[in-house]
Amino acid sequence: MMLKKSFILFIALLFVASCTQQPSSSGPVPTAQQLEWQQMETYAFIHFGLNTFNDMEWGYGDTPAETFNPTDLNCEQWVLTLKACGMKGVILTAKHHDGFCLWPTETTDYSIKNSPYKNGQGDVVGELCEACRKHGLKFGVYLSPWDRHQASYGSDDYVKLYHQQIQELVDHYGPFFEFWFDGANGGDGWYGGAKETRSIKAEEYYQYDKARDIIWSKYPNTMIFGGTVPTLRWIGNEEGIAKATQWCNYTLDFDDLNNTKLLASGISDGNVWLPAEVDVSIRPGWFYHDNEQPKSLDQLLDIYYHSVGRNANLLLNFPVDKTGRISVADSTWAVEWYQMLQNTFANDLLKDCKPTTNKPLENHQELIYSFDQPTTLQCLMLQEDIAKGQRVERFSINYYRNGKWLPIETDEETTTIGYKRIIRFKPVEMEKLRIRIIKSMGSVSINTKGY
Ligand code: FUL
């Protein structure tokens, strides 16, 4: 659905005033690093590597390093483009499953050192890290645990090599706002010419706790994606959709961490705070392919409302093209998308409107906003004060017109809120707006300040 420009002024941006009592402290709460990360809301992925030049998504591990040959690579162009799209950070595929490293690593010859790019003197990880520092964008890396190139893959030696790669990244680049341990372990690969299928028990093999310690020894604020020690969780699909009912509560049980059904919604009575991240590509593939087109503006808007609007962060992928740039087709849409969202939320219709709160009635806490004159609304943004945990399980939205309370008609389930919840509905003129918390785990604390 596309919001018509004429309605943009009729958007309510709501930080509900605090409801009644202070909540008791039970249930998981975010760490300071998780709280900071949740406030980033949107950041970018860059998939770039040998796959880009060979029209592939998953290189087998034997694609020649000489084929990595961007003619016009400019990491500042990436960073400035991403900033213009409202991205707060960027995560680069320092190594994808094919094993090719975008920095001049000592751990393998299968790297940028043996490519024509800058006659083997280039360092894309370093160049992007530098550009981020220069222009004030947060930086993160993706380092695939699965490596289809290495002959030692499957043995202890490979795990040492993998940890050494992490150590190099930590020693030479950073700080990282997020470190990605991808979960894919497809089995078959080149593996130094063996060309066979190798399977490992991911939860033990990679020694993720050690990997995490290497990162945290220098950069303790790094958020960790994947493995056995994550501080955030995958949403369970790559379509750009979080479930409307969306808990930050979860468990660190490895089976749960791989259960796409649970990942999509979180676990209401989970014992750790593990907020969701929605990863999706602006094009069908993660890597650039000549014959693919970016998603439409409407699709991108839906992705925003189905991720950030449902209590999850959005990691939007930009496949850098063969020249080494983010293509104009992608950046044009993404900039327009961001400007549209900016316009949409520019006018907070409830800013100067003080709500009245009723005493809890049958345990329903409610807020009523009365407008000086009939006002048209079509979107509502709610936030819980998540520093105290996530509690709201069900709420309702009603409006008052011509002497009657009527329900707001929306396709969105009005269940959880969390860090941020955005409810879109058909524009409706009202004299009053009522928000009722119908069910919650303990008393509710709603964010009045915004984060
Ligand atoms: C997946 C990978 O297999 C894809 O190639 C991509 O990197 C995506 C973000 O994660 O697991």
Coordinates of C-alpha atoms and ligand atoms in Angstrom, one line a residue:
M1 CA 0.0 0.0 0.0
M2 CA 1.3 3.4 -0.9
L3 CA 0.5 6.4 1.3
K4 CA -0.7 9.2 -0.9
K5 CA 1.2 12.5 -0.4
S6 CA -2.1 14.4 0.4
F7 CA -2.4 12.3 3.5
I8 CA 1.0 12.7 4.8
L9 CA 0.1 15.6 7.1
F10 CA -2.5 13.5 8.8
I11 CA -0.2 11.1 10.5
A12 CA -0.1 10.8 14.2
L13 CA 3.2 10.0 15.8
L14 CA 2.5 8.9 19.3
F15 CA 4.6 8.5 22.4
V16 CA 1.9 7.5 24.9
A17 CA 2.1 9.1 28.3
S18 CA 3.1 6.9 31.2
C19 CA 0.3 4.6 32.3
T20 CA -0.3 4.4 36.1
Q21 CA 2.1 2.4 38.3
Q22 CA 5.7 1.6 37.7
P23 CA 6.3 -1.9 36.6
S24 CA 7.8 -4.4 38.9
S25 CA 11.2 -5.7 37.5
S26 CA 10.6 -9.2 36.2
G27 CA 11.5 -10.8 32.9
P28 CA 14.4 -10.0 30.7
V29 CA 15.6 -6.5 30.0
P30 CA 18.1 -5.2 27.4
T31 CA 21.8 -4.6 28.0
A32 CA 23.0 -1.1 27.3
Q33 CA 24.5 -2.3 24.0
Q34 CA 21.2 -3.9 23.0
L35 CA 19.3 -0.7 23.8
E36 CA 21.6 1.4 21.7
W37 CA 21.4 -1.1 18.9
Q38 CA 17.6 -1.1 18.9
Q39 CA 17.6 2.6 18.4
M40 CA 19.6 2.3 15.2
E41 CA 16.4 0.8 13.5
T42 CA 17.8 0.7 9.9
Y43 CA 21.3 -0.2 8.7
A44 CA 22.7 -1.7 5.5
F45 CA 24.3 -4.9 4.4
I46 CA 26.8 -4.9 1.5
H47 CA 27.3 -8.2 -0.3
F48 CA 30.3 -7.9 -2.5
G49 CA 33.0 -10.4 -3.5
L50 CA 33.9 -13.0 -6.2
N51 CA 30.2 -13.8 -6.6
T52 CA 29.6 -10.3 -7.9
F53 CA 31.9 -10.9 -10.8
N54 CA 30.8 -14.4 -11.6
D55 CA 27.0 -14.0 -11.4
M56 CA 26.8 -16.3 -8.4
E57 CA 25.2 -16.4 -5.0
W58 CA 27.2 -19.2 -3.4
G59 CA 30.7 -19.6 -4.9
Y60 CA 31.9 -23.2 -4.6
G61 CA 35.3 -22.1 -3.3
D62 CA 37.4 -22.4 -6.5
T63 CA 36.4 -19.3 -8.4
P64 CA 39.7 -17.6 -9.4
A65 CA 40.8 -14.7 -7.2
E66 CA 41.8 -12.9 -10.4
T67 CA 38.2 -12.4 -11.4
F68 CA 37.7 -9.9 -8.5
N69 CA 38.2 -6.7 -10.6
P70 CA 36.1 -3.7 -9.7
T71 CA 37.1 -0.8 -12.0
D72 CA 35.6 2.1 -10.1
L73 CA 35.4 1.0 -6.5
N74 CA 34.6 3.8 -4.1
C75 CA 33.7 3.1 -0.5
E76 CA 32.9 6.7 0.2
Q77 CA 30.2 6.5 -2.5
W78 CA 28.7 3.6 -0.6
V79 CA 28.8 5.4 2.7
L80 CA 27.3 8.7 1.4
T81 CA 24.6 6.8 -0.5
L82 CA 23.7 4.8 2.6
K83 CA 23.6 7.9 4.8
A84 CA 21.2 9.5 2.2
C85 CA 18.9 6.5 2.7
G86 CA 18.9 7.0 6.5
M87 CA 21.1 4.0 7.3
K88 CA 22.8 4.2 10.6
G89 CA 25.5 1.6 9.9
V90 CA 26.8 -0.9 7.4
I91 CA 27.8 -4.6 7.6
L92 CA 30.2 -5.9 4.9
T93 CA 30.7 -9.5 3.8
A94 CA 34.4 -9.6 4.7
K95 CA 34.3 -13.3 3.7
H96 CA 31.3 -15.1 2.2
H97 CA 30.9 -18.9 2.0
D98 CA 33.4 -19.2 -0.9
G99 CA 36.2 -18.3 1.5
F100 CA 37.5 -15.2 -0.5
C101 CA 38.7 -12.5 1.9
L102 CA 38.2 -8.8 1.2
W103 CA 41.1 -7.8 3.3
P104 CA 44.8 -8.8 2.9
T105 CA 44.7 -11.6 5.4
E106 CA 47.7 -13.7 6.5
T107 CA 45.5 -16.7 6.9
T108 CA 45.1 -17.6 3.2
D109 CA 46.2 -16.7 -0.3
Y110 CA 42.6 -16.7 -1.3
S111 CA 42.1 -13.0 -0.9
I112 CA 42.1 -9.6 -2.5
K113 CA 46.0 -9.7 -2.4
N114 CA 45.8 -12.0 -5.4
S115 CA 43.3 -10.0 -7.4
P116 CA 43.9 -7.3 -9.9
Y117 CA 42.2 -4.7 -7.7
K118 CA 44.9 -2.0 -7.0
N119 CA 47.4 -4.6 -8.2
G120 CA 46.8 -6.7 -5.0
Q121 CA 47.4 -3.7 -2.7
G122 CA 43.7 -3.0 -2.0
D123 CA 41.8 -3.7 1.2
V124 CA 38.0 -3.3 0.9
V125 CA 37.4 -3.9 4.6
G126 CA 39.9 -1.2 5.5
E127 CA 38.6 1.2 2.9
L128 CA 35.0 0.9 4.1
C129 CA 36.0 1.1 7.7
E130 CA 37.9 4.3 7.0
A131 CA 35.0 5.8 4.9
C132 CA 32.6 5.0 7.8
R133 CA 34.9 6.7 10.3
K134 CA 35.2 9.7 8.0
H135 CA 31.5 10.1 7.5
G136 CA 30.1 9.0 10.8
L137 CA 28.5 5.6 9.9
K138 CA 28.7 2.6 12.2
F139 CA 30.7 -0.3 10.8
G140 CA 30.2 -4.1 11.1
V141 CA 31.4 -7.3 9.4
Y142 CA 30.0 -10.6 8.2
L143 CA 32.6 -13.4 8.4
S144 CA 31.1 -16.7 7.1
P145 CA 32.1 -19.6 9.4
W146 CA 31.4 -22.0 6.5
D147 CA 34.4 -21.9 4.1
R148 CA 34.1 -23.8 0.9
H149 CA 37.7 -23.0 -0.1
Q150 CA 39.8 -24.2 2.8
A151 CA 41.2 -27.8 2.6
S152 CA 41.2 -27.9 6.4
Y153 CA 37.5 -27.2 6.7
G154 CA 36.0 -29.7 9.1
S155 CA 39.2 -30.1 11.2
D156 CA 40.5 -28.3 14.3
D157 CA 42.9 -26.4 12.1
Y158 CA 40.2 -24.7 10.3
V159 CA 38.6 -23.4 13.5
K160 CA 42.0 -22.0 14.5
L161 CA 42.2 -20.3 11.1
Y162 CA 38.7 -18.9 11.5
H163 CA 39.5 -17.5 14.9
Q164 CA 42.7 -16.0 13.5
Q165 CA 40.7 -14.3 10.9
I166 CA 38.5 -12.8 13.6
Q167 CA 41.6 -11.7 15.5
E168 CA 42.9 -10.0 12.3
L169 CA 39.7 -8.1 11.8
V170 CA 39.7 -7.0 15.5
D171 CA 43.4 -6.0 15.3
H172 CA 43.1 -3.9 12.2
Y173 CA 39.6 -2.6 11.9
G174 CA 36.7 -1.6 14.1
P175 CA 35.0 -0.7 16.3
F176 CA 32.2 -3.0 15.1
F177 CA 28.6 -2.3 16.0
E178 CA 27.7 -5.8 14.9
F179 CA 29.5 -9.0 14.0
W180 CA 27.7 -11.6 11.8
F181 CA 28.3 -15.3 12.1
D182 CA 26.2 -16.6 9.2
G183 CA 24.2 -19.8 9.9
A184 CA 24.5 -21.4 6.4
N185 CA 26.4 -24.7 6.4
G186 CA 25.5 -26.3 3.0
G187 CA 28.0 -29.2 3.2
D188 CA 29.5 -29.4 -0.2
G189 CA 32.5 -27.4 -1.4
W190 CA 35.9 -27.3 -3.1
Y191 CA 37.8 -27.7 0.1
G192 CA 41.3 -27.5 -1.4
G193 CA 40.3 -29.7 -4.4
A194 CA 38.7 -32.5 -2.4
K195 CA 35.3 -31.5 -3.9
E196 CA 33.2 -33.3 -1.3
T197 CA 30.5 -32.9 1.3
R198 CA 31.6 -32.2 4.8
S199 CA 29.2 -31.8 7.7
I200 CA 30.0 -30.4 11.1
K201 CA 28.0 -29.8 14.3
A202 CA 27.9 -26.1 14.2
E203 CA 27.0 -25.6 17.9
E204 CA 30.3 -27.2 18.9
Y205 CA 32.6 -27.0 16.0
Y206 CA 33.1 -23.2 15.7
Q207 CA 33.6 -22.6 19.4
Y208 CA 31.5 -19.5 19.2
D209 CA 32.1 -18.5 22.8
K210 CA 35.9 -18.2 22.0
A211 CA 35.1 -16.3 18.8
R212 CA 32.9 -13.9 20.8
D213 CA 35.6 -13.4 23.4
I214 CA 38.1 -12.4 20.7
I215 CA 35.8 -9.7 19.5
W216 CA 34.7 -8.5 23.0
S217 CA 38.3 -8.4 24.3
K218 CA 38.8 -5.2 22.2
Y219 CA 35.3 -4.2 21.3
P220 CA 32.9 -5.2 24.2
N221 CA 30.0 -3.3 22.7
T222 CA 29.8 -5.4 19.5
M223 CA 26.4 -7.0 19.0
I224 CA 26.7 -10.7 17.9
F225 CA 24.5 -12.3 15.2
G226 CA 24.3 -16.1 15.0
G227 CA 26.2 -18.9 16.6
T228 CA 25.6 -20.0 20.1
V229 CA 26.2 -16.7 21.9
P230 CA 24.1 -14.2 20.0
T231 CA 22.9 -10.9 21.5
L232 CA 20.3 -10.4 18.7
R233 CA 18.4 -12.9 16.7
W234 CA 17.5 -13.6 13.0
I235 CA 13.8 -13.2 12.2
G236 CA 13.7 -16.6 10.5
N237 CA 13.1 -15.5 6.9
E238 CA 14.8 -13.3 4.2
E239 CA 11.6 -11.7 2.9
G240 CA 11.7 -8.6 5.1
I241 CA 8.8 -9.7 7.4
A242 CA 8.6 -9.9 11.1
K243 CA 5.4 -11.3 12.7
A244 CA 3.1 -8.6 14.1
T245 CA 3.3 -10.3 17.5
Q246 CA 6.9 -9.7 18.2
W247 CA 8.7 -10.4 21.5
C248 CA 12.3 -9.5 22.3
N249 CA 12.2 -12.3 24.9
Y250 CA 13.8 -15.5 23.7
T251 CA 16.1 -18.4 24.9
L252 CA 19.7 -19.4 24.0
D253 CA 18.8 -23.0 23.4
F254 CA 20.5 -23.9 20.0
D255 CA 17.4 -25.6 18.7
D256 CA 15.3 -22.5 19.5
L257 CA 17.9 -20.4 17.8
N258 CA 17.3 -22.4 14.6
N259 CA 13.5 -22.7 14.8
T260 CA 12.2 -20.3 12.2
K261 CA 8.7 -20.4 13.6
L262 CA 9.8 -19.2 17.0
L263 CA 12.3 -16.8 15.5
A264 CA 9.6 -15.0 13.7
S265 CA 7.7 -14.0 16.8
G266 CA 10.0 -14.4 19.8
I267 CA 9.1 -16.3 22.9
S268 CA 6.8 -14.4 25.3
D269 CA 8.2 -16.2 28.4
G270 CA 11.7 -16.5 27.1
N271 CA 14.4 -15.9 29.7
V272 CA 16.9 -13.7 27.7
W273 CA 16.5 -10.4 25.8
L274 CA 17.2 -11.2 22.2
P275 CA 15.7 -8.6 19.8
A276 CA 15.0 -9.4 16.2
E277 CA 16.8 -8.3 13.0
V278 CA 15.0 -8.5 9.6
D279 CA 17.6 -9.0 6.8
V280 CA 16.4 -8.6 3.3
S281 CA 18.0 -7.6 0.0
I282 CA 16.8 -4.6 -2.1
R283 CA 17.1 -7.0 -5.1
P284 CA 16.1 -10.7 -5.4
G285 CA 19.7 -11.8 -4.8
W286 CA 22.2 -10.8 -2.1
F287 CA 24.9 -10.3 -4.7
Y288 CA 24.6 -8.2 -7.8
H289 CA 23.3 -9.7 -11.0
D290 CA 22.8 -7.7 -14.3
N291 CA 19.3 -9.1 -14.9
E292 CA 17.8 -8.3 -11.5
Q293 CA 15.9 -5.2 -10.5
P294 CA 15.4 -3.5 -7.2
K295 CA 12.2 -3.9 -5.3
S296 CA 9.5 -1.2 -5.8
L297 CA 8.9 1.7 -3.5
D298 CA 5.7 0.1 -2.2
Q299 CA 7.5 -3.1 -1.4
L300 CA 10.2 -1.2 0.4
L301 CA 7.6 0.7 2.4
D302 CA 5.9 -2.6 3.4
I303 CA 9.3 -3.9 4.5
Y304 CA 9.8 -1.0 6.7
Y305 CA 6.4 -1.3 8.4
H306 CA 6.8 -5.1 8.7
S307 CA 10.2 -4.8 10.4
V308 CA 10.8 -1.5 12.2
G309 CA 7.0 -1.1 12.6
R310 CA 6.9 -4.5 14.3
N311 CA 9.6 -4.2 16.9
A312 CA 12.5 -5.4 14.8
N313 CA 15.6 -3.8 13.2
L314 CA 15.9 -3.7 9.5
L315 CA 19.2 -4.8 7.8
L316 CA 18.7 -3.8 4.1
N317 CA 21.1 -5.3 1.6
F318 CA 22.6 -3.3 -1.3
P319 CA 24.5 -5.5 -3.7
V320 CA 27.4 -3.5 -4.9
D321 CA 27.8 -3.9 -8.7
K322 CA 30.8 -5.0 -10.9
T323 CA 32.2 -1.5 -11.1
G324 CA 32.3 -1.4 -7.3
R325 CA 29.4 1.0 -6.8
I326 CA 25.9 0.9 -5.4
S327 CA 23.9 1.2 -8.6
V328 CA 21.8 4.3 -9.3
A329 CA 18.7 2.2 -9.7
D330 CA 19.0 1.0 -6.1
S331 CA 20.0 4.3 -4.5
T332 CA 17.3 6.2 -6.3
W333 CA 14.5 4.0 -4.8
A334 CA 16.2 3.8 -1.4
V335 CA 16.6 7.6 -1.1
E336 CA 13.0 8.2 -2.1
W337 CA 11.8 5.5 0.3
Y338 CA 13.7 7.2 3.2
Q339 CA 12.3 10.7 2.3
M340 CA 8.8 9.3 2.1
L341 CA 9.2 7.9 5.6
Q342 CA 10.7 11.1 6.9
N343 CA 7.7 13.1 5.5
T344 CA 5.3 10.5 6.9
F345 CA 6.5 10.9 10.4
A346 CA 7.3 14.7 10.3
N347 CA 4.0 15.8 11.7
D348 CA 3.2 14.4 15.2
L349 CA -0.5 15.2 15.6
L350 CA -0.5 14.2 19.3
K351 CA 2.5 16.3 20.2
D352 CA 0.6 19.0 21.9
C353 CA -2.3 16.9 23.0
K354 CA -2.2 15.9 26.7
P355 CA -4.0 12.5 27.2
T356 CA -6.2 11.7 30.1
T357 CA -5.6 8.4 31.8
N358 CA -8.4 6.5 33.5
K359 CA -7.8 4.5 36.6
P360 CA -7.2 0.8 35.6
L361 CA -10.6 -0.6 34.9
E362 CA -10.7 -4.4 35.0
N363 CA -7.0 -4.0 34.8
H364 CA -7.3 -2.2 31.5
Q365 CA -5.1 0.9 31.4
E366 CA -6.2 3.5 28.9
L367 CA -5.2 6.8 27.5
I368 CA -7.7 9.2 25.8
Y369 CA -6.5 12.0 23.5
S370 CA -9.1 14.8 22.9
F371 CA -8.6 17.0 19.8
D372 CA -9.6 20.7 19.7
Q373 CA -11.1 20.0 16.4
P374 CA -11.9 16.9 14.3
T375 CA -8.6 15.5 13.2
T376 CA -7.7 12.8 10.6
L377 CA -5.3 10.1 11.5
Q378 CA -4.0 7.2 9.5
C379 CA -1.0 5.8 11.4
L380 CA -0.1 5.4 15.0
M381 CA 3.3 4.8 16.5
L382 CA 3.6 3.3 20.0
Q383 CA 6.7 2.6 22.1
E384 CA 7.2 0.7 25.4
D385 CA 9.9 1.8 27.7
I386 CA 11.8 -1.4 26.9
A387 CA 14.6 -0.5 29.4
K388 CA 12.2 -2.1 31.8
G389 CA 11.3 -5.0 29.6
Q390 CA 8.5 -5.9 27.2
R391 CA 5.1 -6.3 28.7
V392 CA 2.1 -5.4 26.5
E393 CA 0.3 -8.5 25.1
R394 CA -2.8 -6.9 23.6
F395 CA -4.1 -3.4 23.1
S396 CA -7.0 -1.8 21.3
I397 CA -7.4 1.5 19.4
N398 CA -10.7 3.3 19.2
Y399 CA -11.9 6.7 18.0
Y400 CA -14.7 8.9 19.0
R401 CA -17.0 10.6 16.5
N402 CA -20.6 11.8 16.6
G403 CA -21.1 10.6 20.2
K404 CA -19.8 7.0 19.6
W405 CA -16.7 5.0 20.3
L406 CA -15.7 2.9 17.2
P407 CA -12.9 0.5 16.6
I408 CA -10.1 1.6 14.3
E409 CA -10.1 -0.8 11.3
T410 CA -6.6 -2.3 10.6
D411 CA -5.2 -5.5 9.2
E412 CA -2.5 -5.4 11.9
E413 CA -3.0 -7.5 15.0
T414 CA -2.9 -5.2 18.0
T415 CA -0.9 -7.4 20.2
T416 CA 2.7 -6.6 21.2
I417 CA 4.4 -3.2 21.1
G418 CA 8.0 -3.5 22.3
Y419 CA 10.6 -0.9 21.2
K420 CA 8.4 0.4 18.4
R421 CA 5.0 -0.6 16.9
I422 CA 3.4 1.2 13.9
I423 CA -0.2 0.6 13.1
R424 CA -1.4 1.8 9.7
F425 CA -5.1 2.2 9.0
K426 CA -7.5 3.9 6.6
P427 CA -7.6 7.7 7.3
V428 CA -10.3 8.4 9.7
E429 CA -11.6 11.7 11.2
M430 CA -12.1 11.7 15.0
E431 CA -12.7 13.9 18.0
K432 CA -10.9 11.6 20.4
L433 CA -8.5 8.7 20.3
R434 CA -8.4 5.9 22.8
I435 CA -5.7 3.4 23.4
R436 CA -6.4 0.6 25.9
I437 CA -3.9 -1.9 27.1
I438 CA -6.0 -5.0 27.4
K439 CA -3.5 -7.6 28.5
S440 CA 0.0 -7.2 29.8
M441 CA 2.6 -9.1 31.8
G442 CA 2.6 -6.8 34.9
S443 CA 2.0 -3.1 34.7
V444 CA 3.0 -1.2 31.7
S445 CA 5.6 1.5 31.2
I446 CA 5.2 3.4 27.9
N447 CA 7.9 5.5 26.6
T448 CA 7.0 9.2 26.8
K449 CA 10.4 10.7 25.8
G450 CA 11.1 8.7 22.7
Y451 CA 14.6 7.2 22.4
Ligands
FUL1 C1 22.5 -16.5 4.2 C2 23.6 -16.7 3.1 O1 23.6 -18.0 2.7 C3 23.3 -15.8 2.0 O2 24.2 -15.9 0.9 C4 23.4 -14.3 2.6 O3 24.7 -14.0 2.9 C5 22.4 -14.2 3.7 C6 22.5 -12.8 4.4 O4 22.6 -15.2 4.7 O5 22.6 -17.4 5.2

